[in-house]
Every structure is written in structure tokens, then in C-alpha cells.
Amino acid sequence: MKKISTIDDLKKAGEKGLKSLFPDGVKIVVGMATSGIASGADKVYTALDEEIKKRKLSYILAKTGSMGMDFIEPLVDVIEKDKPRLSYGKMTPAKVPQLIDQIIKGNVDKIRPLYRIDEEDVIITGEVKHYLVGALPEYLKDVPKISELPFYKKQVKIVTRNCGIIDPENIEEYIARGGYFALQKALRTMSSDAIIEDVIKSGLRGRGGGGFPAGKKWQSCRNAPGDIKYVICNGDEGDPGAYMDRSVMEGDPHSVIEGMIIGAYAIGAQEGFIYVRNEYPLAVANLTKAIEEARSLGLLGKNIFGANFNFDIKISKGAGAFVCGESTALMASLEGKAGEPRAKYIHTVEHGLWDRPSNLNNVETWVNVPVIITRGGKWFSEIGVPHSTGTKVFSLVGKINNIGLVEVPMGIPLKDIIYDIGGGIPGGKAFKAVQTGGPSGGAIPAAMMNLPVDFDSLWEAGSMMGSGGMIVMDEKTCMVDLARYFIEFLVSESCGKCIPCREGVRRMNDILHDICAGKGKEGDVELLELMAKGIKDGSLCALGGSAPNPVLSTIKYFRQEYDAHIQKKCCPAGVCRALIRYEINAKKCTGCGVCAKKCPTECISGEKKKAHKINQKKCIKCGVCMESCKFEAITVE
Amino acid sequence: MKKAATMIEAKTKEIIKKHGGDKSSLIAVLQDIQEQYNYLPKDALATVNEEMEIPASRIYEVATFYNTFSLNPRGKYLIEVCAGTACHVQGASRLMDKLQRDLEIECGETTKDNMFSLEEVRCLGCCSLAPVVRIGGDIHPYLTQDKIPKILGNYRKQG
């Protein structure tokens, strides 16, 4: 491909990309992000490929990232000229021949599409691109529009603007959706100060968890003395239960790269690093390809867009350490050392990587930048609420019907996310709490459902935004066990540098283990609270400083569960194994014997076709019996 | 034995060269060695020590700090039980118990036949498919204790 150095080059590449996004013939697109592949998208892709070849059709088969609707993956989209884009969920290789039949015949009789996309908003340019031209074909009248789906209605897609739409390996498709135009605008028409001013005006706050104003950080780094500066993208998404950064890096890698180039130009950096978790091989692969392609087109390298500006990006793979999500630890890791954080009174914007001024932002923060540049800081600042502008991507997981990635304007009430978008709790169970902010955050109880979801409100509620994990819990989740889980996580992830975190968190873990094992004592809760204060005050970095949050928030909102464990030696949610018992309901038991066969300790006995019994002395409470019973005859006491 | 050591040394030198030999590439070098051998052989670390002029103590620090690295040989298939929050609330710890029982090893150990190593991983980012276990790079979604014997059997059959 020809190098891109002018706006005309960019437009030409964009035209090619448009033809690829809106082809003349038939195009089938498979969602091949990690979640898609894990649900079998690769098998569906292969089946489609074989079927197309077998029937000698001239269909185009392509890959895309994730639309965020993980609960209906594998997702296959069919695009035909002038017709709405149709999305089929839960596809299997077996359904492929039928799907092809339908495309040929022009109906949707056997496999129903979940929704149709008539047109698409291109958020970067504000344009609308139409799939549907002319009247809607009669056979598609009953297929709902994507905008009518409850899952989508309240979402605003800025960060995930291209995920699930473009082929992440096709830079022309990215350009067709307004990609790299912000870079051209920034480099050719804006001064560094003007860019920074716009980012400040946008109100964009760091999406990695802390929520520090991005523009201010850029300004400090720009003003820091030194000729060599670095920009760093934090893709070490370590919060268990959060995967929005992975999805963006996999599905739209160029948006990360473009944001970083703009930032580097504004700050005066020549080199950039993307630090990606080792657990995300597909993100590494797609980013690597995207960087190579951008480099070959002259979008990375020397004199980008003919400007007197050189910049390139390297990828560094993490090696599995949660603490490396902390900025100073991440920089230590980039230097090839163990990732231990250091005191923050020396600012990384002045003395960061190799002691040089370094500006680190999270993936999501960088991805917002191109949109701010094209649409303006003011436009961005009007989305969300005054002190938390723009959108936030959440991974809505746990005990919720519509599991997936959702992007909502800041300040949306929690209940809108859980019920309208998330579709509520499965199995008619009661919603109990939602955990945000990962191990550094806290649990927000059902009673606070009207809480607006923004940086400050979450902080006041005793949790935090974090990187955006939102784990929904129902009545069957034990909050003491959850606190124990997070503390145990932090025990193994504490780098060990400072004592309050290394030893204090470990002692909290011991106490929580005892409570869950039925060995809790009066005064344990008070002791936990006291230790929490010491750990918070005495730790160097945010990992230790926020480590007690899950314990404190669960004590604050679910004290009665702690009391039940300690005083009554019972686990109300039926989770803590030392405090529960499995029983067989004689009325429901059919005596089929499946559980007895599966039981690893052979503690279930009984005559055929008669109610069975569990020998409590031998039972190890593995729960296999309950899992295998088809008659719901086994209960937890 | 001697021949194996020389081969490891040659391969390690090649890896170091690929990354430019700079001290800051230590983690990347160790990752490649780990990928090549499934663990960090002592001979490879000795070569890193000499070639990159990094003290053995610092190599050991880095090798033991990060979860990816293993100083002991791992089995053919690495079983990683996801311990992310979503997997935890969906009962991942029971899967770990089941695997420990069936493989007759503890978490962090390798089976006698060198077939499986069992480890816990901090969130694979497949929260929508919870609980998940990754075996030899393949993700097994919505896993139950019930399905485990058959899955392990399939890997054993593949050899």
C-alpha cells in the first residue's frame, strides 16, 4: 500500500475501507475476539469457509472483534448490499448450511437474526452510514432494530466505537470510520498547547482507576524538563473480572495507537510503549500487526503526516503480576526489573521510565483521545456528568442475564445497568450487591441501586470506578467469602516491598479464613477494621492503600453476614464449606443413583428408586451431587 | 546431558540476540526461554547471566517475582484454573478441588507422567464464560466438575 502522508491519501484509504465495510456482494463477518473463540467462533468460521467454497459462492468471509454481547456469542453478521446488516447469535457449525440457504433465498425463516442494523453512527465524524437503502424488505419487518434492544438502548459507544464492526487487521476499515483523521488534524492544524487544552476542556479522567485528569497529566509531562520523553499505554488489565481493555486492544488496536501518537505529539515524546498482559495473546498479536501496518504506511516512524515529528511504539508483554498495573511498578517492569512500586512524591511525569519524563495512561483513556480531537473537548464534556465526563466501559459479569461489555455515559444510575442493560438476575434470584473496582474497590448493596455511576459517587459509597469490572452478586454469594477471596488475591499479589501490605494483608487473610471456617471470634470484625486503617495509612502504593476496601465495604453493608458466621457459625448464602451441609430432599429424590455414582467419597447410599441419603461424616462438600441432580433434590443447609 | 546443556546455551544466546541483548529485555528473554522449554532451565539462566551481564541474584528475583515463570519443568499441558472474580462467584474453587482430586496433585505441581501441570491464573478475561479453565491454551467455558474427567481423558488420548 502507498504511504499515507496527506489528507488525500487518508481519504483514498478510507474509500477502500468503505467498500470493504459496505461491499457490493455478500459479506459474512464472524466475531473472533477471545470470548467469541472460546464459545466456538473459530469452528463456525471454518464451517462457513468450507460451505462457501463447497458451493462456489463469491461471498467475502471476514473477522471482527466483540460487540460486547458475550451472552449470545458466537455472533455472525451478514451484510448484503442495500439491506440491513443482520446479526445471528449463538451460531454453531451445524447451522451454517441453513444460514447460507437463507441468504441465497432471501428469507430468515429457519434461523432468526437477533437484530438488524439499518445504519451506523460514525462517532468520530458524526456521520451516519446506511446499510439499508430504500424500503425495508418485507421478510425483515419482524426483526428488531439494534437500537430497540434493551441491551443497547442506553449505551453510548465512544471507546468501543469500532469493536465488532471493523476487521482489526484491516487499517482501511479503521480509516473508513474516521480513524487517523484526528491524528492528521492534530499534527497539521493544532499546536501542542491547543491539543492539551482541548483534552483538559474535555474533562477526560484517567480510566485506569485513579481518575486523574488526563489533560493535566499531559501538561505536567510536557512542562517537565528533558529532551527525551515517553508515553506509555497501560494494558496490564489485572483486575479480576475486567476485560474491556482486552476487547479494545483485540478489536480496535489502531484506536490505541492513534491516541498514543496524538498524546506523544502534544507531550513531546519520541517513543511509546504498550504494556500488555501476557494472558492476552490475541491482543498482543493484533496490536503487533497494527503497529507494523501503521509503520509501513508512515503513520508511525519519521515525519508523520509530513510534520516535524517522529514517533514509534514498542510492545512489552507483562509476565503475570497484578501490581504491574500500578504505574511505577509497570515502569520498573518495562526496565526489565521486578515490578515493585516506588514512592509517589517523585512524579513519573518528571522522573518515570529510565528516570525520564513519562506519561502513562490506560488503554481506554488513550482510545478516547482521537474522538476528543475530532469532535472537540466541549462536545465530549457534555456527555456524562460535570466531574465525570464521557463514557465508561464496564464488564458486566457474574450473576446477571446479559453478560458482556457495556459502554454507558458516566452518571447513569446503577439500576439502569443491572436491570435495563443487564436484564436482571438469572433464575429469579434476588440481587444482592455489585462489586466495582476489583480488589481495590468495594461492594455496593442492592439498597443503593439509584447510585449514579461516576468516579466521585462510587468513591463516596466506599468503592471505586477501578478499571470497570462490575461483578453482580445474588443471594447465593457470600459476602464474607468474597472479601476473603479479594484479600487472598492481594496476599499473593502484594509485591512484598512494604510491611503493612505484605504482613497486614496476610493477617487479615488469616482472620477471614478463620471466620469462613467457623472459627471466628467476637472482636474479629473490629480487629479487621483496625488493621484496615493501619494498612491504608502505611502502604506506599495504591495496591496496599486500597487493599482493605473489599473488607471494609462488606463490613459496612453486610455486617449481619459476618455476625452470622462468627456467632451462629452459619453461612447464610450457603457458600462457606465448613458451615454448610448437603441434604437430600426425600420427597424430590427419585433414587436414580446418579449422585451416588458421581460422589468422589462414595458417601451417598440408598436403594434404587428410593430416596438416597448422604453420610455427613464422609462428605467433603464438593457439590458434585447437587450439580449432577436433575430433580433439584439436593439442597444446601 | 552435556550435549543438552550446550543446546540450551546456543538457543538462549539466539534468544538474547533477537532481543538486542539490552538489560531491559530481561523479561522478554525469559518469556521466550519459558515458551521454548515450558520452564526456565538452570543452564539457560546461567547463559543469561553471562551474556547479558546481569547478576544471577537479579535474574532469580525477576524469575520468581512474575507468575509466568517456572523454575521447575511443567507438564505437557498446563491447566490454568481461572481465579477471576466472575469465575470465583460461579464456583471455580470447586473445579480446582476436583482437578486436584482427579490428578492427585496439588495446585502448582505436575503429574508423575509429566502430562499435566495444575496452576491457578488471575483472570483470563473470559468472565462471560465463567467458570473457565484453560488447558494447553484452549479455553473450556462454563465448566462443571462433571465434565472434567472426559476433558482430561481427551488430552490423555491426544498424548
XYZ file of N, CA, C and O in Angstrom, chain B residues 10-157:
592
model
N 23.086 -22.549 23.319
C 23.025 -21.975 21.971
C 21.675 -21.303 21.723
O 21.588 -20.193 21.194
N 20.612 -22.001 22.131
C 19.254 -21.466 21.927
C 19.077 -20.160 22.723
O 18.502 -19.184 22.222
N 19.583 -20.163 23.949
C 19.455 -18.973 24.790
C 20.193 -17.789 24.176
O 19.688 -16.666 24.159
N 21.387 -18.061 23.650
C 22.161 -16.990 23.013
C 21.372 -16.388 21.838
O 21.361 -15.179 21.635
N 20.736 -17.285 21.101
C 19.931 -16.855 19.952
C 18.799 -15.926 20.412
O 18.538 -14.877 19.820
N 18.145 -16.334 21.511
C 17.030 -15.531 22.052
C 17.541 -14.161 22.510
O 16.932 -13.136 22.207
N 18.658 -14.162 23.205
C 19.215 -12.899 23.703
C 19.526 -11.971 22.526
O 19.198 -10.787 22.542
N 20.092 -12.544 21.482
C 20.469 -11.758 20.297
C 19.223 -11.137 19.652
O 19.216 -9.967 19.250
N 18.155 -11.940 19.596
C 16.897 -11.478 18.979
C 16.388 -10.220 19.689
O 15.818 -9.332 19.071
N 16.593 -10.169 20.990
C 16.074 -9.021 21.752
C 17.107 -7.905 21.906
O 16.898 -6.965 22.665
N 18.228 -8.030 21.240
C 19.207 -6.935 21.231
C 20.204 -6.963 22.377
O 21.147 -6.186 22.384
N 19.988 -7.858 23.342
C 20.984 -8.007 24.405
C 20.938 -6.949 25.499
O 21.684 -7.021 26.472
N 20.064 -5.965 25.350
C 19.985 -4.908 26.361
C 19.414 -5.469 27.670
O 18.533 -6.330 27.647
N 19.900 -4.933 28.789
C 19.463 -5.444 30.098
C 17.954 -5.330 30.304
O 17.343 -6.137 30.975
N 17.360 -4.288 29.705
C 15.925 -4.090 29.910
C 15.094 -5.165 29.214
O 13.896 -5.283 29.452
N 15.734 -5.962 28.354
C 14.967 -7.008 27.664
C 14.926 -8.304 28.462
O 14.461 -9.322 27.961
N 15.391 -8.269 29.719
C 15.461 -9.492 30.525
C 14.124 -10.251 30.565
O 14.085 -11.460 30.343
N 13.026 -9.518 30.834
C 11.733 -10.209 30.957
C 11.342 -10.865 29.629
O 10.918 -12.024 29.598
N 11.547 -10.133 28.534
C 11.211 -10.691 27.219
C 12.057 -11.924 26.916
O 11.560 -12.912 26.362
N 13.337 -11.874 27.288
C 14.232 -13.021 27.066
C 13.742 -14.221 27.875
O 13.600 -15.333 27.351
N 13.432 -13.977 29.138
C 12.953 -15.078 29.989
C 11.631 -15.641 29.454
O 11.401 -16.850 29.501
N 10.768 -14.751 28.934
C 9.497 -15.241 28.375
C 9.736 -16.187 27.206
O 9.068 -17.215 27.072
N 10.681 -15.826 26.353
C 10.976 -16.691 25.205
C 11.575 -18.021 25.642
O 11.274 -19.067 25.063
N 12.437 -17.967 26.667
C 13.027 -19.223 27.171
C 11.919 -20.096 27.756
O 11.833 -21.293 27.489
N 11.049 -19.461 28.516
C 9.926 -20.181 29.125
C 9.055 -20.824 28.036
O 8.618 -21.961 28.158
N 8.827 -20.073 26.968
C 7.982 -20.593 25.892
C 8.657 -21.782 25.207
O 8.015 -22.772 24.866
N 9.968 -21.669 25.037
C 10.722 -22.725 24.377
C 10.736 -24.017 25.185
O 10.502 -25.091 24.661
N 10.991 -23.900 26.483
C 11.201 -25.109 27.295
C 10.077 -25.414 28.281
O 10.132 -26.379 29.010
N 9.071 -24.497 28.336
C 7.975 -24.684 29.276
C 8.401 -24.403 30.716
O 7.646 -24.579 31.644
N 9.662 -24.065 30.929
C 10.167 -23.606 32.226
C 11.513 -22.933 31.991
O 11.963 -22.833 30.843
N 12.123 -22.429 33.040
C 13.424 -21.774 32.876
C 14.537 -22.724 33.319
O 14.786 -22.887 34.514
N 15.196 -23.405 32.369
C 16.255 -24.334 32.754
C 17.436 -23.569 33.367
O 17.725 -22.450 32.966
N 18.078 -24.216 34.308
C 19.199 -23.593 35.012
C 20.304 -23.173 34.036
O 20.883 -22.087 34.146
N 20.565 -24.047 33.059
C 21.628 -23.743 32.093
C 21.306 -22.478 31.294
O 22.194 -21.704 30.956
N 20.011 -22.287 30.999
C 19.627 -21.093 30.241
C 19.864 -19.842 31.077
O 20.373 -18.835 30.577
N 19.518 -19.930 32.360
C 19.692 -18.770 33.233
C 21.176 -18.436 33.416
O 21.554 -17.266 33.489
N 22.013 -19.480 33.443
C 23.455 -19.249 33.546
C 23.949 -18.498 32.311
O 24.791 -17.593 32.397
N 23.421 -18.875 31.158
C 23.812 -18.198 29.920
C 23.358 -16.738 29.939
O 24.093 -15.837 29.529
N 22.126 -16.503 30.409
C 21.622 -15.132 30.508
C 22.541 -14.324 31.416
O 22.923 -13.191 31.102
N 22.922 -14.916 32.519
C 23.810 -14.278 33.495
C 25.122 -13.829 32.845
O 25.563 -12.693 32.976
N 25.707 -14.729 32.054
C 26.991 -14.410 31.419
C 26.838 -13.435 30.260
O 27.528 -12.422 30.188
N 25.919 -13.753 29.375
C 25.799 -12.974 28.140
C 25.285 -11.558 28.384
O 25.710 -10.612 27.758
N 24.290 -11.438 29.258
C 23.661 -10.127 29.461
C 24.304 -9.354 30.619
O 23.931 -8.228 30.895
N 25.245 -10.011 31.270
C 25.940 -9.419 32.425
C 24.965 -8.927 33.490
O 25.071 -7.817 34.009
N 23.967 -9.756 33.756
C 23.020 -9.452 34.822
C 23.311 -10.415 35.974
O 23.421 -11.624 35.744
N 23.448 -9.899 37.209
C 23.745 -10.796 38.334
C 22.689 -11.901 38.476
O 21.494 -11.645 38.254
N 23.141 -13.084 38.838
C 22.225 -14.216 38.994
C 21.137 -13.900 40.004
O 19.989 -14.319 39.857
N 21.499 -13.102 41.025
C 20.509 -12.767 42.052
C 19.344 -11.974 41.450
O 18.192 -12.173 41.794
N 19.661 -11.089 40.519
C 18.583 -10.292 39.915
C 17.741 -11.137 38.958
O 16.529 -10.976 38.870
N 18.389 -12.038 38.263
C 17.626 -12.929 37.379
C 16.658 -13.756 38.223
O 15.490 -13.911 37.893
N 17.181 -14.255 39.348
C 16.352 -15.068 40.236
C 15.188 -14.235 40.778
O 14.047 -14.704 40.851
N 15.475 -12.974 41.109
C 14.429 -12.081 41.625
C 13.302 -11.941 40.604
O 12.129 -12.110 40.912
N 13.680 -11.653 39.368
C 12.683 -11.462 38.313
C 11.951 -12.778 38.024
O 10.725 -12.814 37.891
N 12.717 -13.864 37.970
C 12.120 -15.162 37.631
C 11.118 -15.633 38.678
O 10.180 -16.359 38.367
N 11.325 -15.214 39.921
C 10.403 -15.659 40.968
C 9.323 -14.622 41.263
O 8.325 -14.927 41.891
N 9.514 -13.389 40.798
C 8.524 -12.329 41.052
C 7.289 -12.515 40.180
O 6.162 -12.364 40.629
N 7.512 -12.846 38.924
C 6.400 -12.922 37.974
C 5.820 -14.335 37.901
O 6.567 -15.319 37.866
N 4.483 -14.381 37.846
C 3.797 -15.676 37.864
C 4.045 -16.541 36.628
O 3.919 -17.756 36.684
N 4.361 -15.880 35.502
C 4.529 -16.635 34.256
C 5.668 -17.644 34.323
O 5.628 -18.670 33.669
N 6.698 -17.278 35.093
C 7.907 -18.098 35.062
C 7.856 -19.265 36.041
O 7.285 -19.173 37.117
N 8.484 -20.343 35.609
C 8.562 -21.510 36.471
C 9.992 -22.015 36.450
O 10.609 -22.129 35.387
N 10.526 -22.315 37.624
C 11.894 -22.831 37.687
C 11.913 -24.359 37.597
O 12.961 -24.969 37.476
N 10.727 -24.941 37.666
C 10.632 -26.400 37.546
C 9.953 -26.761 36.231
O 9.085 -26.027 35.769
N 10.329 -27.903 35.666
C 9.698 -28.306 34.407
C 8.187 -28.454 34.572
O 7.718 -28.957 35.601
N 7.454 -27.983 33.598
C 5.996 -28.131 33.632
C 5.598 -29.289 32.745
O 6.331 -29.699 31.850
N 4.393 -29.786 32.984
C 3.894 -30.893 32.190
C 3.565 -30.460 30.770
O 3.647 -29.281 30.433
N 3.175 -31.445 29.963
C 2.892 -31.149 28.558
C 1.735 -30.172 28.425
O 1.768 -29.256 27.621
N 0.698 -30.406 29.209
C -0.439 -29.485 29.181
C -0.501 -28.711 30.494
O -0.540 -29.302 31.562
N -0.537 -27.400 30.364
C -0.682 -26.567 31.554
C -2.180 -26.332 31.774
O -2.882 -25.861 30.881
N -2.655 -26.722 32.946
C -4.053 -26.484 33.286
C -4.115 -25.236 34.149
O -3.527 -25.185 35.224
N -4.782 -24.222 33.647
C -4.889 -22.980 34.404
C -6.340 -22.763 34.820
O -7.211 -22.558 33.970
N -6.585 -22.839 36.096
C -7.936 -22.611 36.598
C -8.081 -21.111 36.834
O -7.308 -20.515 37.577
N -9.043 -20.506 36.168
C -9.206 -19.066 36.308
C -9.757 -18.748 37.694
O -10.741 -19.326 38.131
N -9.061 -17.841 38.369
C -9.488 -17.451 39.711
C -9.979 -16.004 39.707
O -9.873 -15.302 40.691
N -10.472 -15.568 38.556
C -11.049 -14.224 38.482
C -12.319 -14.145 39.311
O -12.871 -15.175 39.711
N -12.780 -12.944 39.558
C -13.944 -12.782 40.442
C -15.187 -13.458 39.879
O -15.932 -14.109 40.601
N -15.396 -13.277 38.573
C -16.591 -13.862 37.972
C -16.550 -15.379 38.088
O -17.547 -16.024 38.400
N -15.371 -15.962 37.860
C -15.232 -17.412 37.984
C -15.390 -17.839 39.442
O -15.970 -18.886 39.723
N -14.864 -17.015 40.339
C -14.972 -17.368 41.765
C -16.430 -17.449 42.201
O -16.835 -18.421 42.842
N -17.220 -16.431 41.843
C -18.618 -16.461 42.299
C -19.411 -17.567 41.597
O -20.487 -17.937 42.041
N -18.867 -18.093 40.496
C -19.547 -19.206 39.824
C -18.945 -20.557 40.237
O -19.199 -21.571 39.592
N -18.109 -20.546 41.265
C -17.663 -21.818 41.837
C -16.364 -22.396 41.316
O -16.198 -23.608 41.265
N -15.407 -21.521 40.914
C -14.139 -22.014 40.362
C -13.336 -22.838 41.363
O -12.618 -23.754 40.986
N -13.474 -22.527 42.660
C -12.643 -23.227 43.632
C -13.004 -24.714 43.676
O -12.166 -25.562 43.956
N -14.259 -25.023 43.374
C -14.655 -26.437 43.349
C -14.037 -27.171 42.162
O -13.730 -28.356 42.221
N -13.862 -26.443 41.068
C -13.199 -27.054 39.911
C -11.751 -27.380 40.267
O -11.238 -28.449 39.915
N -11.125 -26.446 40.974
C -9.732 -26.673 41.388
C -9.647 -27.912 42.280
O -8.787 -28.769 42.076
N -10.575 -28.011 43.223
C -10.571 -29.180 44.114
C -10.728 -30.481 43.331
O -10.042 -31.457 43.577
N -11.654 -30.436 42.380
C -11.915 -31.625 41.570
C -10.650 -32.017 40.784
O -10.277 -33.195 40.726
N -10.002 -31.031 40.180
C -8.790 -31.312 39.411
C -7.691 -31.870 40.313
O -6.979 -32.810 39.940
N -7.579 -31.288 41.511
C -6.567 -31.788 42.449
C -6.852 -33.237 42.819
O -5.945 -34.053 42.887
N -8.134 -33.536 43.027
C -8.505 -34.917 43.392
C -8.217 -35.864 42.236
O -7.613 -36.917 42.401
N -8.667 -35.468 41.033
C -8.538 -36.374 39.893
C -7.097 -36.558 39.447
O -6.696 -37.643 39.033
N -6.307 -35.505 39.505
C -4.921 -35.608 39.045
C -3.985 -36.067 40.163
O -2.819 -36.355 39.914
N -4.525 -36.074 41.365
C -3.746 -36.460 42.555
C -2.507 -35.595 42.726
O -1.415 -36.082 43.057
N -2.666 -34.318 42.455
C -1.584 -33.364 42.716
C -2.192 -32.110 43.338
O -3.397 -31.894 43.248
N -1.322 -31.305 43.930
C -1.770 -30.024 44.474
C -1.586 -28.963 43.398
O -0.841 -29.166 42.432
N -2.234 -27.825 43.609
C -2.045 -26.698 42.709
C -0.566 -26.301 42.714
O 0.052 -26.216 43.775
N 0.022 -26.122 41.548
C 1.434 -25.770 41.460
C 2.325 -26.985 41.173
O 3.520 -26.855 40.979
N 1.707 -28.181 41.133
C 2.502 -29.387 40.891
C 2.250 -29.968 39.490
O 1.344 -29.549 38.798
N 3.089 -30.952 39.151
C 2.971 -31.614 37.859
C 2.721 -33.104 38.084
O 3.289 -33.678 39.016
N 1.896 -33.702 37.243
C 1.600 -35.132 37.419
C 2.860 -35.961 37.148
O 3.745 -35.530 36.410
N 2.891 -37.157 37.727
C 4.085 -38.005 37.605
C 4.430 -38.315 36.154
O 5.591 -38.429 35.794
N 3.380 -38.479 35.314
C 3.644 -38.805 33.913
C 3.994 -37.564 33.086
O 4.069 -37.627 31.854
N 4.177 -36.423 33.774
C 4.543 -35.167 33.104
C 3.499 -34.699 32.089
O 3.806 -33.973 31.159
N 2.273 -35.159 32.250
C 1.225 -34.810 31.298
C 0.626 -33.447 31.637
O 0.457 -32.603 30.776
N 0.290 -33.259 32.918
C -0.416 -32.033 33.311
C 0.302 -31.298 34.445
O 0.811 -31.921 35.363
N 0.299 -29.961 34.338
C 0.677 -29.130 35.480
C -0.559 -28.335 35.849
O -1.277 -27.861 34.966
N -0.797 -28.222 37.136
C -2.010 -27.540 37.580
C -1.652 -26.209 38.227
O -0.838 -26.164 39.147
N -2.254 -25.141 37.714
C -1.985 -23.826 38.288
C -3.253 -22.998 38.338
O -4.233 -23.294 37.664
N -3.159 -21.935 39.141
C -4.276 -21.002 39.229
C -3.859 -19.766 38.457
O -2.697 -19.379 38.489
N -4.760 -19.157 37.723
C -4.400 -17.955 36.976
C -5.343 -16.836 37.388
O -6.520 -17.050 37.660
N -4.782 -15.631 37.454
C -5.571 -14.480 37.881
C -6.329 -13.887 36.712
O -5.833 -12.998 36.043
N -7.483 -14.388 36.450
C -8.406 -13.851 35.449
C -7.888 -13.945 34.019
O -6.904 -13.334 33.646
N -8.598 -14.720 33.222
C -8.254 -14.857 31.814
C -9.031 -13.850 30.974
O -8.885 -13.791 29.767
N -9.875 -13.072 31.635
C -10.651 -12.076 30.898
C -11.757 -12.691 30.055
O -12.198 -12.122 29.075
N -12.211 -13.881 30.411
C -13.333 -14.505 29.698
C -14.502 -14.589 30.662
O -15.181 -15.618 30.747
N -14.719 -13.523 31.403
C -15.667 -13.536 32.514
C -17.073 -13.941 32.087
O -17.843 -14.438 32.883
N -17.378 -13.705 30.810
C -18.730 -14.021 30.353
C -18.928 -15.528 30.242
O -20.050 -15.991 30.103
N -17.837 -16.283 30.261
C -17.945 -17.733 30.084
C -17.696 -18.474 31.391
O -17.463 -19.662 31.410
N -17.703 -17.732 32.497
C -17.322 -18.272 33.796
C -18.196 -19.452 34.230
O -19.380 -19.466 33.930
N -17.598 -20.429 34.943
C -16.172 -20.543 35.239
C -15.397 -21.197 34.092
O -15.915 -22.104 33.452
N -14.178 -20.704 33.849
C -13.378 -21.262 32.766
C -12.077 -21.856 33.277
O -11.551 -21.450 34.297
N -11.595 -22.832 32.515
C -10.276 -23.409 32.768
C -9.574 -23.456 31.424
O -10.184 -23.807 30.416
N -8.309 -23.040 31.406
C -7.545 -23.103 30.155
C -6.596 -24.281 30.230
O -5.832 -24.407 31.176
N -6.678 -25.153 29.246
C -5.798 -26.321 29.216
C -4.999 -26.289 27.924
O -5.585 -26.299 26.835
N -3.684 -26.242 28.065
C -2.813 -26.205 26.883
C -3.205 -25.110 25.913
O -3.115 -25.279 24.698
N -3.684 -23.987 26.428
C -4.030 -22.843 25.573
C -5.490 -22.802 25.144
O -5.959 -21.778 24.671
N -6.222 -23.922 25.281
C -7.646 -23.925 24.900
C -8.518 -23.553 26.085
O -8.366 -24.115 27.169
N -9.467 -22.656 25.838
C -10.351 -22.265 26.929
C -11.585 -23.161 26.961
O -12.224 -23.396 25.937
N -11.869 -23.713 28.132
C -13.070 -24.537 28.301
C -14.099 -23.722 29.080
O -13.925 -23.491 30.275
N -15.156 -23.272 28.408
C -16.126 -22.393 29.058
C -17.169 -23.150 29.872
O -17.355 -24.358 29.674
N -17.845 -22.427 30.760
C -18.955 -22.947 31.578
C -18.639 -24.334 32.134
O -19.436 -25.270 32.015
N -17.479 -24.499 32.705
C -17.042 -25.827 33.123
C -17.731 -26.279 34.410
O -17.980 -25.474 35.300
N -18.046 -27.555 34.456
C -18.581 -28.140 35.686
C -17.668 -29.302 36.078
O -16.929 -29.820 35.240
N -17.764 -29.705 37.335
C -16.926 -30.814 37.815
C -17.181 -32.071 36.995
O -16.283 -32.843 36.709
N -18.445 -32.196 36.608
C -18.903 -33.346 35.856
C -18.140 -33.548 34.541
O -17.878 -34.672 34.124
N -17.832 -32.430 33.873
C -17.215 -32.528 32.540
C -15.711 -32.818 32.604
O -15.106 -33.158 31.591
N -15.118 -32.625 33.788
C -13.653 -32.684 33.871
C -13.041 -34.042 33.465
O -12.116 -34.066 32.648
N -13.555 -35.185 33.966
C -12.904 -36.458 33.605
C -12.813 -36.674 32.090
O -11.778 -37.096 31.578
N -13.883 -36.327 31.380
C -13.890 -36.544 29.936
C -12.854 -35.638 29.248
O -12.124 -36.086 28.352
N -12.810 -34.380 29.692
C -11.861 -33.437 29.082
C -10.427 -33.910 29.301
O -9.624 -33.952 28.368
N -10.119 -34.316 30.550
C -8.763 -34.793 30.833
C -8.454 -36.039 29.995
O -7.354 -36.174 29.456
N -9.454 -36.882 29.871
C -9.297 -38.118 29.076
C -8.938 -37.785 27.631
O -8.061 -38.419 27.037
N -9.612 -36.778 27.075
C -9.332 -36.396 25.692
C -7.888 -35.931 25.507
O -7.245 -36.263 24.511
N -7.394 -35.168 26.478
C -5.994 -34.715 26.361
C -5.046 -35.892 26.484
O -4.030 -35.966 25.796
N -5.394 -36.826 27.373
C -4.532 -38.009 27.541
C -4.480 -38.805 26.237
O -3.435 -39.287 25.841
N -5.659 -38.906 25.582
C -5.722 -39.656 24.324
C -4.843 -39.015 23.268
O -4.166 -39.694 22.513
